[in-house]
Short mmCIF file of C-alpha atoms in Angstrom, two decimals:
data_model
loop_
_atom_site.label_atom_id
_atom_site.label_comp_id
_atom_site.label_asym_id
_atom_site.label_seq_id
_atom_site.Cartn_x
_atom_site.Cartn_y
_atom_site.Cartn_z
CA MET M 1 -30.44 72.59 -2.47
CA THR M 2 -29.16 72.28 -5.99
CA ASP M 3 -29.70 69.92 -8.59
CA THR M 4 -25.88 68.79 -9.06
CA ASP M 5 -26.31 68.80 -5.03
CA ARG M 6 -28.89 66.18 -5.03
CA TYR M 7 -26.88 63.86 -7.43
CA GLU M 8 -23.71 63.76 -6.45
CA SER M 9 -25.38 63.33 -2.63
CA ALA M 10 -27.71 60.24 -4.19
CA VAL M 11 -24.64 58.83 -5.61
CA ALA M 12 -22.94 59.02 -2.94
CA GLU M 13 -26.54 56.85 -0.66
CA LYS M 14 -26.16 54.51 -3.84
CA ASP M 15 -21.72 53.77 -3.25
CA SER M 16 -22.66 53.05 0.69
CA GLU M 17 -25.17 50.90 -0.45
CA HIS M 18 -22.71 48.88 -1.97
CA VAL M 19 -19.27 48.10 0.17
CA ALA M 20 -17.14 45.94 -2.12
CA GLU M 21 -17.35 42.10 -0.48
CA PHE M 22 -14.87 39.19 -0.86
CA GLU M 23 -15.41 35.20 -0.75
CA SER M 24 -15.07 34.39 3.13
CA HIS M 25 -12.69 31.85 2.83
CA GLU M 26 -13.36 28.35 5.44
CA LYS M 27 -11.54 28.42 8.16
CA GLY M 28 -9.75 25.40 10.59
CA LEU M 29 -9.19 22.02 8.89
CA ILE M 30 -11.64 22.83 6.31
CA GLY M 31 -10.68 25.07 4.87
CA PHE M 32 -6.18 24.22 5.13
CA LEU M 33 -8.37 20.58 2.63
CA HIS M 34 -9.75 22.17 0.93
CA SER M 35 -7.43 25.01 -0.05
CA ASN M 36 -4.62 22.34 -1.06
CA LEU M 37 -5.86 19.92 -2.07
CA HIS M 38 -6.98 22.99 -4.96
CA LYS M 39 -3.14 23.79 -5.26
CA TYR M 40 -2.24 20.27 -5.00
CA PRO M 41 -4.41 18.17 -7.13
CA PHE M 42 -1.84 14.80 -6.36
CA LEU M 43 -3.05 14.90 -2.79
CA VAL M 44 -6.57 13.47 -3.74
CA PRO M 45 -5.20 9.63 -5.14
CA LEU M 46 -2.07 9.85 -2.04
CA ILE M 47 -4.34 10.71 0.65
CA VAL M 48 -7.56 7.65 -1.31
CA ILE M 49 -4.08 6.15 -1.16
CA ILE M 50 -2.92 6.09 2.83
CA VAL M 51 -7.01 5.67 3.99
CA ALA M 52 -6.39 2.15 1.95
CA ILE M 53 -2.98 1.16 3.81
CA VAL M 54 -5.21 2.48 6.81
CA ALA M 55 -8.44 0.24 6.05
CA PHE M 56 -6.45 -2.53 5.12
CA GLY M 57 -4.03 -3.05 8.47
CA LEU M 58 -6.36 -2.32 10.32
CA ILE M 59 -9.11 -5.05 8.71
CA ASN M 60 -6.25 -7.64 9.00
CA PRO M 61 -3.05 -6.99 11.28
CA ASN M 62 -0.77 -9.77 8.79
CA PHE M 63 -0.83 -6.48 5.92
CA TRP M 64 1.70 -4.39 8.50
CA ARG M 65 3.98 -7.06 8.62
CA VAL M 66 7.43 -6.59 7.00
CA GLY M 67 7.36 -9.17 4.54
CA THR M 68 3.62 -8.31 3.34
CA LEU M 69 4.95 -4.70 2.66
CA SER M 70 8.36 -5.84 1.16
CA LEU M 71 6.13 -8.16 -1.55
CA ILE M 72 4.32 -5.02 -1.89
CA LEU M 73 7.88 -2.98 -2.67
CA GLN M 74 8.61 -5.24 -5.02
CA GLN M 75 5.86 -4.89 -7.56
CA VAL M 76 5.76 -1.47 -7.23
CA GLY M 77 9.57 -1.05 -7.89
CA ILE M 78 8.25 -2.40 -12.33
CA VAL M 79 5.67 0.29 -12.03
CA GLY M 80 7.72 2.52 -10.25
CA ILE M 81 10.30 2.31 -14.30
CA LEU M 82 7.00 2.31 -15.96
CA GLY M 83 6.10 5.84 -14.48
CA ILE M 84 9.51 7.22 -14.71
CA ALA M 85 8.69 6.46 -18.84
CA GLN M 86 5.25 8.14 -18.98
CA GLY M 87 6.29 10.12 -16.57
CA LEU M 88 8.89 11.71 -19.37
CA VAL M 89 6.32 11.70 -21.76
CA ILE M 90 4.24 13.83 -19.85
CA ILE M 91 6.63 16.07 -19.11
CA THR M 92 6.38 16.77 -22.29
CA ALA M 93 2.99 17.31 -22.85
CA GLY M 94 2.09 13.51 -23.61
CA ILE M 95 0.85 10.82 -23.15
CA ASP M 96 2.65 6.65 -23.96
CA LEU M 97 -0.48 4.25 -23.92
CA SER M 98 2.54 1.50 -25.85
CA VAL M 99 4.63 1.10 -22.61
CA GLY M 100 3.00 -1.78 -21.06
CA ALA M 101 2.47 -2.94 -24.16
CA ILE M 102 5.98 -3.50 -24.96
CA LEU M 103 7.51 -4.36 -20.95
CA VAL M 104 5.50 -7.37 -22.08
CA PHE M 105 6.86 -7.74 -25.13
CA ILE M 106 10.12 -7.40 -24.43
CA THR M 107 10.20 -9.97 -21.72
CA VAL M 108 8.57 -12.65 -25.39
CA ILE M 109 11.94 -11.02 -27.55
CA MET M 110 14.56 -11.76 -24.35
CA GLY M 111 13.53 -15.14 -23.79
CA GLN M 112 13.11 -16.11 -27.27
CA PHE M 113 16.27 -14.69 -28.29
CA SER M 114 17.41 -17.39 -25.65
CA PHE M 115 15.37 -20.27 -26.04
CA ARG M 116 15.17 -20.52 -29.51
CA TYR M 117 18.05 -19.25 -31.10
CA GLY M 118 19.89 -20.08 -28.58
CA ILE M 119 21.29 -16.79 -28.25
CA PRO M 120 22.90 -16.09 -24.63
CA ALA M 121 21.03 -14.74 -22.51
CA GLU M 122 22.84 -11.61 -21.52
CA ILE M 123 23.71 -10.73 -25.27
CA SER M 124 19.71 -11.67 -25.45
CA ILE M 125 18.75 -9.41 -22.71
CA VAL M 126 20.80 -6.27 -24.64
CA ILE M 127 18.66 -7.33 -27.96
CA GLY M 128 15.82 -6.95 -26.00
CA LEU M 129 17.40 -3.26 -24.34
CA ALA M 130 18.13 -2.24 -27.80
CA ALA M 131 14.30 -3.20 -29.02
CA GLY M 132 12.47 -1.74 -26.56
CA ALA M 133 14.62 1.92 -27.35
CA ALA M 134 13.65 0.95 -31.38
CA MET M 135 9.43 1.27 -30.00
CA GLY M 136 10.24 3.92 -28.28
CA PHE M 137 12.09 6.15 -30.84
CA ALA M 138 9.38 4.96 -33.41
CA ASN M 139 6.99 6.38 -31.53
CA GLY M 140 9.26 10.01 -30.69
CA TRP M 141 9.42 9.89 -34.64
CA MET M 142 6.06 9.65 -35.56
CA VAL M 143 4.87 12.87 -32.84
CA ALA M 144 7.73 14.62 -33.57
CA ARG M 145 8.71 14.32 -37.12
CA LEU M 146 4.60 14.09 -39.09
CA ARG M 147 2.79 16.12 -35.87
CA LEU M 148 0.62 13.11 -34.68
CA PRO M 149 -1.08 13.38 -31.65
CA PRO M 150 0.68 11.60 -29.17
CA PHE M 151 -2.35 9.74 -28.26
CA ILE M 152 -3.62 8.69 -31.95
CA VAL M 153 0.21 7.17 -31.85
CA THR M 154 0.53 5.01 -28.72
CA LEU M 155 -2.84 3.74 -29.00
CA GLY M 156 -2.49 2.26 -32.01
CA THR M 157 1.40 0.84 -31.33
CA TRP M 158 0.22 -0.59 -28.60
CA GLN M 159 -2.16 -2.40 -30.27
CA ILE M 160 -0.07 -3.18 -32.96
CA ILE M 161 2.97 -4.72 -30.65
CA LEU M 162 0.22 -6.43 -28.56
CA ALA M 163 -0.63 -8.46 -31.97
CA ALA M 164 3.34 -8.29 -32.55
CA ASN M 165 3.75 -9.96 -29.62
CA PHE M 166 1.08 -12.80 -29.40
CA ILE M 167 2.18 -13.77 -33.28
CA TYR M 168 5.47 -14.19 -32.66
CA SER M 169 5.53 -15.81 -29.30
CA ARG M 170 3.22 -18.35 -30.58
CA ASN M 171 1.70 -18.11 -27.12
CA GLU M 172 4.07 -20.01 -25.11
CA THR M 173 5.23 -19.07 -22.00
CA ILE M 174 8.68 -20.15 -20.35
CA ARG M 175 9.02 -21.20 -17.04
CA SER M 176 10.53 -20.03 -14.96
CA GLN M 177 12.38 -23.81 -13.34
CA ASP M 178 14.00 -23.52 -17.52
CA ILE M 179 15.23 -19.99 -17.41
CA GLU M 180 16.60 -20.19 -14.13
CA ALA M 181 18.67 -23.81 -15.91
CA GLN M 182 19.78 -22.40 -19.07
CA ALA M 183 18.90 -18.54 -18.83
CA SER M 184 19.53 -17.06 -14.88
CA ALA M 185 20.96 -13.86 -16.51
CA LEU M 186 17.11 -13.26 -16.93
CA HIS M 187 16.02 -13.63 -13.53
CA PHE M 188 19.15 -11.23 -11.99
CA TRP M 189 16.97 -8.67 -10.91
CA GLY M 190 14.79 -11.04 -9.42
CA ALA M 191 17.92 -12.38 -6.49
CA ILE M 192 16.87 -11.08 -3.06
CA PHE M 193 19.09 -10.20 -0.35
CA ARG M 194 17.43 -9.20 3.05
CA VAL M 195 17.36 -5.71 5.16
CA GLY M 196 16.60 -6.60 8.84
CA ASP M 197 13.27 -8.91 8.00
CA ALA M 198 12.17 -7.41 4.71
CA ARG M 199 13.26 -9.09 1.28
CA VAL M 200 14.69 -7.30 -1.27
CA THR M 201 15.02 -7.68 -4.60
CA TYR M 202 17.77 -6.14 -6.88
CA GLY M 203 14.94 -4.79 -9.41
CA VAL M 204 13.66 -2.93 -6.40
CA VAL M 205 17.65 -0.92 -6.47
CA ALA M 206 17.21 -0.71 -10.16
CA PHE M 207 14.33 1.32 -9.21
CA LEU M 208 15.74 3.61 -6.38
CA ILE M 209 18.29 4.44 -8.61
CA LEU M 210 16.96 5.28 -12.13
CA VAL M 211 15.04 7.44 -9.79
CA LEU M 212 17.90 9.49 -8.14
CA ILE M 213 19.82 9.33 -11.30
CA PHE M 214 16.54 11.51 -13.29
CA ALA M 215 14.98 13.56 -10.72
CA TYR M 216 18.74 14.80 -11.17
CA ILE M 217 18.58 15.22 -14.61
CA LEU M 218 15.25 17.10 -14.96
CA SER M 219 16.67 19.10 -11.94
CA ASN M 220 20.12 20.03 -12.77
CA THR M 221 20.35 19.37 -16.75
CA ALA M 222 20.00 21.68 -19.42
CA TRP M 223 18.35 18.71 -21.50
CA GLY M 224 15.90 18.25 -18.57
CA ARG M 225 15.52 21.80 -18.42
CA HIS M 226 14.50 21.74 -22.34
CA VAL M 227 12.51 18.67 -21.24
CA TYR M 228 9.91 21.44 -19.29
CA ALA M 229 10.20 23.51 -21.76
CA VAL M 230 8.57 21.48 -24.49
CA GLY M 231 5.85 20.39 -22.36
CA ASP M 232 5.45 23.98 -21.42
CA ASP M 233 5.20 25.66 -24.49
CA LYS M 234 6.79 23.75 -27.39
CA GLU M 235 6.69 27.53 -29.33
CA ALA M 236 8.31 29.62 -27.73
CA ALA M 237 11.24 27.03 -26.82
CA GLU M 238 10.94 26.77 -30.31
CA LEU M 239 12.52 29.97 -30.26
CA ALA M 240 14.21 30.05 -27.39
CA GLY M 241 16.58 28.18 -29.55
CA VAL M 242 15.18 23.92 -28.60
CA ASN M 243 15.93 21.41 -30.87
CA THR M 244 12.22 20.40 -29.95
CA ASP M 245 12.08 16.95 -31.84
CA ARG M 246 15.05 16.00 -31.89
CA VAL M 247 13.88 16.44 -27.08
CA LEU M 248 10.64 14.99 -27.94
CA ILE M 249 12.35 11.68 -30.49
CA GLN M 250 14.60 11.45 -27.02
CA VAL M 251 12.21 11.30 -24.10
CA TYR M 252 10.38 8.73 -26.46
CA THR M 253 13.79 6.55 -26.93
CA ILE M 254 14.33 5.94 -23.12
CA ALA M 255 10.75 5.15 -21.91
CA GLY M 256 11.12 2.50 -24.92
CA LEU M 257 14.47 2.05 -22.51
CA LEU M 258 13.36 1.89 -19.39
CA CYS M 259 10.26 0.02 -20.99
CA GLY M 260 12.50 -2.87 -21.62
CA VAL M 261 14.31 -2.51 -18.20
CA ALA M 262 11.31 -2.88 -16.48
CA ALA M 263 10.89 -6.22 -18.68
CA TRP M 264 14.08 -7.74 -17.51
CA VAL M 265 12.72 -6.81 -13.52
CA ALA M 266 10.10 -7.71 -14.25
CA ILE M 267 11.24 -11.25 -15.55
CA GLY M 268 12.73 -11.27 -12.53
CA ARG M 269 9.86 -11.13 -9.98
CA PHE M 270 7.82 -13.34 -11.81
CA GLY M 271 9.56 -15.86 -13.37
CA ALA M 272 7.56 -17.57 -16.18
CA ILE M 273 7.07 -15.59 -18.78
CA SER M 274 4.39 -15.24 -20.90
CA PRO M 275 2.96 -13.26 -23.67
CA GLY M 276 -0.32 -13.36 -21.72
CA ALA M 277 0.99 -10.71 -19.18
CA SER M 278 -1.86 -8.20 -17.80
CA THR M 279 0.90 -5.83 -17.27
CA GLY M 280 1.10 -5.55 -20.97
CA VAL M 281 -3.12 -3.67 -20.10
CA GLN M 282 -2.70 -3.15 -16.78
CA GLY M 283 1.02 -1.28 -16.67
CA ASN M 284 -0.49 2.11 -19.14
CA ILE M 285 -3.44 2.50 -15.92
CA GLN M 286 -0.72 1.83 -13.80
CA SER M 287 2.31 4.19 -14.58
CA ILE M 288 -0.45 7.11 -15.15
CA THR M 289 -1.10 6.23 -12.16
CA ALA M 290 1.37 6.32 -10.80
CA VAL M 291 2.88 9.53 -12.73
CA VAL M 292 -0.23 11.55 -11.18
CA ILE M 293 0.33 10.63 -7.41
CA GLY M 294 4.04 11.91 -7.80
CA GLY M 295 3.23 15.00 -8.74
CA ILE M 296 3.44 15.33 -12.26
CA SER M 297 0.01 17.28 -13.72
CA LEU M 298 -1.37 15.83 -17.35
CA PHE M 299 -2.49 19.01 -17.93
#
């Protein structure tokens, strides 16, 4: 046997000992869950919530009563509208930490304009919605024009708006009875109607309508595709002819307007107007959680 034959024989034996191996995947239920949880990360918090709901129902059967579930739905309406606002911003690869503060401040603006200045409630509502849009515009302008990180911008405006809220309101709470007697339009979304045994508020209806509207806009309009394009790759979107600065400003402005709508719904839901409402702090986390569970990626 020549040296060449011996070399080729040795190489063949070595190759036969190192056959390519592929990672074995788990089969059955565990493998299915493992694969899908990696593919769809939002399923993790969703499963946790479902497990929690089942656990609460087993601990206290009253949890499953229609009345209890309808009360939860009423609260979800407020967080859901904030979630729509937050979702628009997150789709553009940003984040808005000021949504909760804007909501609380707008409730104060609507209440103070109605009671301190004697302006009709309907006009106060319009002023409040405009103020929410203006706050959102300020966020968007700083992000788009000044090229500041959305996290830093909205973290700052969150604290500024909360401070302005307490200074302007003088920490005065407006009672539900006074609102009902003098500015009943502020309670519009809190009106209740029955669907079988369930008690549903107009605020829940507003939330569902907004979900349908923005689902259609994001899926079926050029503007919706531009929003996604800005979030996917801003530079590529600019090269494709998208005015990314304008889209960002529009998104943050609409988010502020939606916070104003959520504020109006919150007044109807809770009755009174309190500058110290916990939504000013918790609303941010709640809205981000709603977005993640809804399937929008933070990254």
